Coordinates of C-alpha atoms in Angstrom, one line a residue:
X2 CA 46.4 149.0 67.7
X3 CA 44.8 147.4 70.9
X4 CA 48.5 145.3 72.5
X5 CA 50.4 148.3 70.5
X6 CA 48.7 150.5 72.9
X7 CA 49.9 148.4 76.1
X8 CA 53.6 149.1 75.3
X9 CA 54.1 152.0 72.5
X10 CA 54.5 154.4 75.3
X11 CA 57.1 152.6 76.7
X12 CA 60.1 154.7 75.5
X13 CA 58.1 158.2 75.3
X14 CA 57.6 157.4 78.8
X15 CA 60.8 160.0 80.0
X16 CA 59.6 162.5 76.9
X17 CA 56.1 162.4 78.1
X18 CA 57.3 162.7 82.2
X19 CA 59.5 165.7 81.6
X20 CA 57.1 167.4 79.0
X21 CA 54.0 167.3 80.9
X22 CA 55.6 167.4 84.4
X23 CA 54.8 163.6 86.0
X24 CA 56.9 162.7 89.2
X25 CA 58.8 159.7 88.9
X26 CA 56.1 158.4 91.4
X27 CA 53.7 158.9 88.9
X28 CA 54.8 157.7 86.3
X29 CA 53.1 154.2 86.0
X30 CA 50.1 154.9 85.6
X31 CA 51.0 156.6 82.0
X32 CA 51.2 152.4 81.5
X33 CA 48.3 150.9 84.4
X34 CA 45.8 153.4 84.1
X35 CA 44.9 151.5 80.2
X36 CA 46.5 148.3 81.7
X37 CA 43.6 148.5 83.8
X38 CA 40.4 149.2 82.3
X39 CA 41.2 147.2 79.6
X40 CA 41.9 143.9 81.8
X41 CA 38.7 145.0 84.3
X42 CA 35.8 146.1 82.0
X43 CA 37.1 142.8 79.3
X44 CA 34.3 140.8 80.0
X45 CA 31.7 143.6 80.4
X46 CA 32.9 144.3 76.4
X47 CA 32.4 140.7 75.9
X48 CA 28.9 140.2 76.7
X49 CA 28.5 144.2 75.7
X50 CA 29.5 142.3 72.4
X51 CA 27.2 139.1 72.5
X52 CA 23.6 141.6 73.4
X53 CA 24.3 144.6 71.2
X54 CA 26.2 142.6 68.0
X55 CA 29.7 141.8 67.3
X56 CA 30.0 144.6 64.3
X57 CA 27.9 147.5 65.9
X58 CA 30.5 147.2 69.0
X59 CA 33.8 146.8 67.1
X60 CA 33.0 150.0 65.5
X61 CA 31.7 151.5 68.5
X62 CA 35.2 151.0 70.0
X63 CA 37.3 152.0 67.7
X64 CA 35.4 155.4 67.1
X65 CA 35.7 155.8 70.9
X66 CA 39.5 154.4 70.9
X67 CA 40.6 156.7 68.5
X68 CA 38.9 159.3 70.3
X69 CA 40.2 158.7 73.7
X70 CA 43.7 158.6 71.6
X71 CA 43.8 162.2 70.1
X72 CA 42.5 163.4 73.0
X73 CA 45.7 161.7 75.1
X74 CA 48.1 162.8 72.2
X75 CA 46.6 166.4 73.0
X76 CA 47.1 166.0 76.8
X77 CA 48.4 169.6 78.7
X78 CA 48.5 168.2 82.1
X79 CA 49.7 164.3 83.5
X80 CA 45.4 164.3 84.8
X81 CA 44.5 164.2 81.3
X82 CA 46.8 162.0 80.1
X83 CA 46.4 159.3 82.7
X84 CA 42.3 159.8 81.8
X85 CA 42.7 159.8 78.6
X86 CA 44.8 156.2 78.5
X87 CA 42.2 154.6 80.7
X88 CA 39.6 155.5 78.9
X89 CA 41.4 153.9 75.8
X90 CA 41.0 151.1 78.0
X91 CA 38.1 151.2 78.6
X92 CA 37.2 150.7 74.9
X93 CA 39.7 148.8 74.2
X94 CA 37.8 146.4 76.8
X95 CA 34.7 146.5 73.7
X96 CA 37.2 146.9 70.6
X97 CA 39.0 143.4 71.5
X98 CA 36.5 141.0 72.4
X99 CA 34.2 142.1 69.8
X100 CA 37.4 141.6 66.9
X101 CA 38.3 137.6 68.1
X102 CA 34.4 136.6 68.6
X103 CA 34.1 137.6 65.5
X104 CA 36.7 136.1 63.7
X105 CA 35.5 133.2 66.2
X106 CA 32.1 132.8 64.1
X107 CA 33.9 133.7 61.2
X108 CA 35.2 130.8 60.2
X109 CA 34.7 127.0 61.4
X110 CA 37.0 124.9 58.5
X111 CA 39.8 124.0 60.8
X112 CA 42.5 124.6 58.2
X113 CA 40.7 128.2 57.6
X114 CA 40.2 128.3 61.3
X115 CA 44.5 127.5 61.7
X116 CA 45.5 130.0 59.0
X117 CA 42.8 132.9 60.3
X118 CA 43.5 132.0 63.9
X119 CA 47.5 132.1 63.4
X120 CA 47.3 135.8 61.8
X121 CA 45.8 137.4 64.7
X122 CA 48.1 135.5 67.9
X123 CA 50.9 136.3 65.2
X124 CA 49.8 140.2 65.3
X125 CA 48.6 139.3 69.0
X126 CA 52.0 138.6 70.4
X127 CA 53.8 141.2 68.2
X128 CA 51.8 144.0 69.2
X129 CA 53.6 144.9 71.7
X130 CA 57.2 144.6 70.8
X131 CA 56.2 146.6 67.2
X132 CA 54.8 149.2 69.3
X133 CA 58.1 149.5 71.2
X134 CA 59.4 150.0 67.6
X135 CA 56.8 152.6 66.8
X136 CA 57.3 154.4 70.4
X137 CA 60.9 154.7 69.1
X138 CA 60.5 155.9 65.6
X139 CA 57.8 157.7 66.6
X140 CA 59.6 159.6 69.5
X141 CA 62.6 160.2 67.7
X142 CA 61.8 162.0 64.7
X143 CA 58.2 163.9 66.1
X144 CA 57.3 163.7 69.4
X145 CA 56.1 161.9 72.0
X146 CA 51.9 162.3 71.1
X147 CA 52.2 160.9 67.8
X148 CA 52.4 157.6 70.2
X149 CA 48.7 158.1 70.8
X150 CA 47.9 160.2 67.8
X151 CA 48.9 157.5 65.2
X152 CA 46.2 155.1 66.0
X153 CA 42.9 157.9 64.6
X154 CA 44.1 157.0 61.3
X155 CA 43.9 153.4 62.0
X156 CA 41.0 153.6 63.4
X157 CA 39.6 155.9 60.5
X158 CA 40.1 152.6 58.1
X159 CA 39.6 150.3 60.1
X160 CA 36.1 151.6 60.6
X161 CA 35.4 152.0 56.9
X162 CA 36.9 148.4 56.3
X163 CA 34.7 147.2 58.6
X164 CA 31.6 149.1 57.4
X165 CA 32.2 147.7 54.2
X166 CA 33.6 144.1 55.3
X167 CA 32.8 142.6 58.0
X168 CA 29.0 140.4 58.3
X169 CA 27.7 139.8 61.9
X170 CA 24.4 138.0 62.6
X171 CA 22.3 140.5 65.3
X172 CA 22.8 140.6 68.5
X173 CA 21.0 137.7 71.0
X174 CA 18.3 139.5 73.1
X175 CA 18.8 137.2 76.1
X176 CA 22.3 138.2 76.3
X177 CA 21.6 140.5 79.2
X178 CA 24.0 143.0 80.6
X179 CA 24.7 141.6 84.3
X180 CA 26.2 145.2 86.4
X181 CA 26.5 143.6 89.7
X182 CA 29.0 140.9 88.5
X183 CA 30.5 143.4 86.5
X184 CA 31.1 145.5 89.6
X185 CA 32.5 142.7 91.1
X186 CA 34.9 141.2 88.8
X187 CA 35.9 144.5 87.8
X188 CA 36.4 145.6 91.0
X189 CA 38.3 142.6 91.8
X190 CA 40.7 142.9 89.0
X191 CA 41.4 145.8 89.3
X192 CA 42.2 146.2 93.3
X193 CA 44.7 142.8 92.6
X194 CA 46.3 144.4 90.0
X195 CA 46.9 148.0 92.0
X196 CA 47.5 146.2 94.7
X197 CA 51.2 145.0 92.7
X198 CA 52.0 148.2 91.6
X199 CA 51.6 149.7 95.3
X200 CA 53.9 147.1 96.2
X201 CA 56.8 148.4 94.5
X202 CA 57.2 152.3 96.8
X203 CA 55.1 150.8 99.6
X204 CA 56.5 147.4 100.1
X205 CA 54.9 144.2 100.2
X206 CA 54.2 144.4 104.6
X207 CA 52.3 147.7 104.1
X208 CA 48.8 148.5 105.5
X209 CA 47.2 149.9 101.4
X210 CA 49.4 146.8 99.9
X211 CA 48.3 143.7 101.8
X212 CA 44.6 145.4 101.8
X213 CA 44.0 146.3 98.2
X214 CA 45.3 142.9 97.9
X215 CA 42.6 140.6 100.2
X216 CA 40.4 142.9 99.3
X217 CA 41.0 142.0 95.9
X218 CA 40.6 138.1 96.6
X219 CA 37.8 138.7 98.1
X220 CA 35.7 140.8 96.0
X221 CA 36.8 138.2 93.0
X222 CA 35.3 135.5 95.2
X223 CA 32.3 137.5 95.5
X224 CA 31.8 137.3 91.8
X225 CA 32.3 133.7 91.2
X226 CA 29.7 133.3 93.8
X227 CA 27.3 135.8 92.3
X228 CA 27.9 133.9 88.6
X229 CA 26.0 130.9 90.3
X230 CA 23.3 132.6 91.2
X231 CA 22.7 135.5 88.7
X232 CA 19.9 135.2 85.8
X233 CA 22.4 136.4 83.2
X234 CA 26.4 136.0 84.1
X235 CA 28.6 137.9 82.9
X236 CA 30.5 134.7 82.7
X237 CA 28.8 131.9 82.3
X238 CA 30.7 129.2 84.9
X239 CA 30.5 126.6 82.1
X240 CA 32.8 128.5 79.8
X241 CA 35.3 128.1 82.3
X242 CA 34.6 124.1 83.9
X243 CA 35.6 123.3 80.4
X244 CA 39.2 121.4 81.4
X245 CA 41.0 123.0 77.9
X246 CA 39.3 126.2 78.1
X247 CA 40.2 126.8 81.5
X248 CA 43.9 125.4 81.2
X249 CA 43.9 127.8 78.2
X250 CA 42.8 131.0 80.4
X251 CA 45.5 130.1 83.3
X252 CA 48.2 129.6 80.1
X253 CA 48.3 133.0 78.4
X254 CA 47.7 134.4 81.9
X255 CA 51.1 132.9 83.3
X256 CA 52.7 133.2 80.1
X257 CA 51.9 137.3 79.9
X258 CA 53.0 137.9 83.1
X259 CA 57.0 136.7 82.7
X260 CA 56.4 138.1 78.7
X261 CA 55.0 141.9 79.6
X262 CA 57.4 142.2 82.6
X263 CA 60.6 141.6 80.8
X264 CA 60.3 144.1 77.6
X265 CA 59.8 146.6 80.6
X266 CA 63.4 145.4 82.3
X267 CA 64.8 145.2 78.4
X268 CA 63.2 148.6 77.9
X269 CA 65.4 150.4 80.8
X270 CA 68.4 148.2 80.4
X271 CA 69.1 149.4 76.5
X272 CA 68.5 152.6 77.1
X273 CA 70.3 153.2 80.0
X274 CA 72.3 150.4 80.3
X275 CA 73.5 149.9 77.3
X276 CA 72.6 153.9 76.2
X277 CA 70.5 153.1 73.5
X278 CA 68.5 155.6 72.2
X279 CA 64.4 155.4 71.7
X280 CA 64.7 154.4 67.8
X281 CA 67.6 151.8 68.4
X282 CA 66.3 150.6 71.8
X283 CA 62.9 150.1 69.6
X284 CA 64.9 148.3 66.4
X285 CA 66.2 145.9 69.1
X286 CA 63.3 144.2 70.0
X287 CA 62.6 143.6 65.7
X288 CA 64.1 140.5 65.5
X289 CA 61.9 139.2 68.5
X290 CA 58.4 140.1 66.7
X291 CA 59.5 138.5 63.6
X292 CA 59.5 135.4 65.9
X293 CA 56.7 135.6 67.2
X294 CA 55.0 135.6 63.4
X295 CA 57.3 133.2 62.5
X296 CA 55.9 130.6 65.3
X297 CA 53.0 131.5 64.6
X298 CA 51.9 131.8 60.9
X299 CA 54.8 129.2 59.8
X300 CA 54.8 126.8 63.0
X301 CA 51.8 126.9 64.8
X302 CA 49.1 127.4 61.6
X303 CA 50.5 125.0 59.8
X304 CA 50.8 122.0 63.3
X305 CA 47.9 123.2 64.4
X306 CA 45.6 120.1 62.1
X307 CA 47.9 117.5 62.8
X308 CA 48.9 117.7 66.5
X309 CA 47.0 118.2 69.7
X310 CA 47.8 122.2 70.4
X311 CA 50.1 121.3 73.5
X312 CA 52.2 119.3 72.0
X313 CA 52.8 123.1 70.7
X314 CA 51.7 125.1 73.1
X315 CA 54.0 122.9 76.2
X316 CA 57.7 123.0 73.8
X317 CA 56.9 127.3 72.4
X318 CA 56.3 128.1 76.2
X319 CA 59.9 125.8 77.1
X320 CA 61.9 128.1 74.1
X321 CA 60.5 130.8 76.3
X322 CA 61.8 129.9 78.9
X323 CA 65.0 129.1 77.7
X324 CA 65.4 132.9 76.0
X325 CA 64.6 134.3 79.6
X326 CA 67.2 132.0 81.3
X327 CA 70.0 133.7 78.1
X328 CA 68.5 136.8 80.0
X329 CA 69.6 136.1 83.7
X330 CA 73.5 136.1 82.6
X331 CA 73.1 139.8 81.4
X332 CA 75.4 142.3 83.3
X333 CA 76.7 145.9 83.4
X334 CA 79.0 145.2 80.1
X335 CA 76.4 142.5 77.8
X336 CA 76.5 142.4 74.4
X337 CA 73.4 143.1 72.0
X338 CA 74.5 140.0 70.1
X339 CA 75.8 137.3 71.9
X340 CA 73.4 138.2 74.9
X341 CA 70.2 139.8 74.3
X342 CA 69.7 138.2 70.4
X343 CA 69.3 135.1 71.1
X344 CA 67.0 135.5 73.8
X345 CA 64.5 137.1 71.9
X346 CA 64.6 134.5 69.1
X347 CA 64.1 132.1 71.4
X348 CA 60.9 134.3 73.7
X349 CA 59.8 135.5 69.7
X350 CA 59.6 131.3 68.6
X351 CA 58.3 130.3 71.6
X352 CA 55.9 132.9 71.7
X353 CA 54.4 132.7 68.8
X354 CA 53.9 129.3 69.3
X355 CA 52.1 129.5 72.1
X356 CA 49.8 132.3 71.5
X357 CA 48.3 131.3 68.4
X358 CA 46.5 127.2 70.3
X359 CA 46.4 129.2 73.5
X360 CA 43.8 131.4 71.4
X361 CA 42.2 128.5 69.5
X362 CA 41.5 126.2 71.3
X363 CA 40.1 128.4 73.9
X364 CA 37.9 130.0 71.9
X365 CA 36.4 126.7 69.3
X366 CA 33.8 125.2 70.0
X367 CA 31.6 128.5 71.8
X368 CA 27.8 128.5 71.5
X369 CA 27.4 132.0 69.0
X370 CA 25.7 133.9 72.2
X371 CA 28.5 133.4 74.4
X372 CA 31.2 133.8 71.8
X373 CA 31.8 137.8 72.6
X374 CA 32.6 136.9 76.4
X375 CA 34.6 134.1 75.5
X376 CA 36.8 135.9 73.5
X377 CA 36.9 138.7 76.4
X378 CA 38.1 136.2 78.6
X379 CA 40.8 135.5 76.1
X380 CA 41.8 139.0 76.2
X381 CA 41.3 139.9 80.1
X382 CA 43.8 136.7 81.1
X383 CA 46.6 137.7 78.9
X384 CA 45.6 141.7 80.0
X385 CA 45.3 141.1 83.8
X386 CA 48.8 139.2 83.5
X387 CA 50.3 141.5 81.6
X388 CA 49.5 144.1 85.2
X389 CA 50.5 141.7 87.5
X390 CA 53.9 140.4 86.0
X391 CA 54.7 144.0 84.8
X392 CA 54.0 144.9 88.5
X393 CA 55.1 142.0 89.8
X394 CA 58.2 141.6 88.6
X395 CA 58.8 145.6 88.8
X396 CA 58.3 145.1 92.8
X397 CA 60.8 142.1 93.1
X398 CA 63.7 143.7 90.7
X399 CA 63.5 147.1 92.9
X400 CA 63.8 145.8 96.0
X401 CA 67.1 143.4 95.1
X402 CA 68.5 146.7 93.2
X403 CA 67.7 148.5 96.7
X404 CA 69.4 145.3 99.3
X405 CA 72.5 144.9 96.4
X406 CA 73.6 148.6 96.4
X407 CA 73.3 149.0 101.0
X408 CA 75.4 145.6 100.7
X409 CA 78.0 146.4 98.5
X410 CA 78.2 150.5 98.6
X411 CA 81.5 150.4 100.5
X412 CA 83.3 153.6 98.6
X413 CA 80.7 156.9 98.3
X414 CA 82.8 157.3 95.0
X415 CA 81.4 153.5 93.7
X416 CA 77.9 155.4 93.7
X417 CA 76.8 154.7 89.8
X418 CA 79.8 151.9 89.5
X419 CA 77.1 150.1 92.4
X420 CA 73.8 151.7 91.2
X421 CA 74.1 150.8 88.1
X422 CA 75.2 146.4 89.0
X423 CA 72.7 146.8 91.0
X424 CA 69.9 147.4 88.4
X425 CA 71.4 145.0 86.3
X426 CA 71.3 142.7 89.1
X427 CA 67.4 143.0 90.3
X428 CA 67.1 142.8 86.6
X429 CA 68.7 139.6 86.9
X430 CA 66.5 137.8 89.1
X431 CA 62.6 139.1 88.2
X432 CA 63.9 137.3 85.3
X433 CA 64.2 133.9 86.7
X434 CA 61.2 134.2 88.9
X435 CA 60.0 134.8 84.9
X436 CA 61.5 131.3 83.8
X437 CA 59.5 130.0 86.6
X438 CA 56.7 131.4 86.0
X439 CA 56.9 130.7 82.5
X440 CA 57.9 127.1 83.5
X441 CA 54.8 126.8 85.3
X442 CA 52.6 127.8 82.2
X443 CA 54.2 125.1 80.2
X444 CA 53.3 122.5 83.3
X445 CA 50.1 123.4 83.4
X446 CA 49.5 123.4 79.5
X447 CA 50.7 120.0 79.7
X448 CA 48.4 118.8 81.8
X449 CA 45.1 120.4 81.4
X450 CA 45.1 120.9 77.3
X451 CA 44.1 117.6 76.1
X452 CA 42.5 118.4 73.0
X453 CA 43.0 116.2 70.1
X454 CA 43.8 117.7 66.5
X455 CA 40.5 118.0 64.7
X456 CA 40.1 114.6 62.6
X457 CA 41.4 114.4 59.2
X458 CA 38.6 114.2 57.0
X459 CA 35.5 116.0 55.0
X460 CA 33.2 115.6 57.8
X461 CA 35.4 117.7 59.9
X462 CA 34.9 120.8 57.4
X463 CA 30.9 120.7 58.2
X464 CA 29.2 121.6 60.7
X465 CA 28.5 124.7 62.9
X466 CA 30.0 125.7 66.1
X467 CA 28.2 124.0 69.0
X468 CA 28.8 124.4 72.7
X469 CA 30.9 121.2 73.6
X470 CA 30.0 118.7 76.2
X471 CA 31.4 119.8 79.9

């Protein structure tokens, strides 16, 4: 539900924009209001889960997320919709880390842990694509508002399930909240993502864009400095000093930069260039979703106990890069079966093979008192990477398309033809950047994630979750 909501409104956005009178310049906030609040508050949400208790935080997050979804579905103005989306992101920042940390502390047996994280990885990886499918179905047959209302019954069912099935230790009284750290970390992330978002309409050399990016970096540096001095740090630095864990965080962030940007391009390519309906566009993403599930549950989950995690991550990222490379060959008249489908199959399989070992390795061996904030850091790298990727790659695509049209438009009668060709050219150039970023992620995974597979003997199935030496 949380990952799905980052993309479900993509296909519904044109309908919502027309209904509420949202300007072209402001329509991006339907997406970024959610991802900014989500990514910026995740670390605080993870620490709240450690302090209050994971089950309690999980239930609070569900109730708040459902209420914010209902508010967004009933929106009568653009401001009301933007505010509801930001509120969704804030409660998602409570919900996501508590869910992952509950999973982390519930499974210590290597075989069961691999299976559990395989399922979780499939849901997390496929959630974005499922959101696109659900958005198409709901928009075409009901109304764009149901893309938000749909969360309410799901959350109600999950609250009852959590009350009856989940068990958790009480919160850790020593896990105090680091308010200055939350302000610095959240402010830095929001400034950077906002800066990338504003680079599209304003340009990279605009003083506001440069100020936001420089200010965001400065705030994050101040955040790191403060974490070395805070009595109860928001992000204990021993968590990211571990080489394998840091490698997983970086791998996740880099991979989602390319993946989320590609979702945006493909949505607009299928609807505006190939003329697909919302439902047909959503269904066009189904093969990718299926391959993510197969890669996570049938490949990574089965091999995780036998191979080092990087032996799954690196091939997975290379496969995804290969799929993106196929998309760089798109044209105005490309065929779905010949160009889009093969790319989706490779990207889906590659991401499925990557997400599961990244999440499992990043949260493995974490002390129970730090499981919430560690889980939050995994989700932060995913959401911030997706936010940056959407803004960065979209800016590259837009500026490239504008330059293409300016260089090739000779006859006014060819405006539509040249514009369509320019749009596709912008997408392909941006996707080449996504290919490079995905390959960098493969290098990071190969060099930094050096953990070995668990020993295959009975002793490996015993013992508690403890903090590894760093």
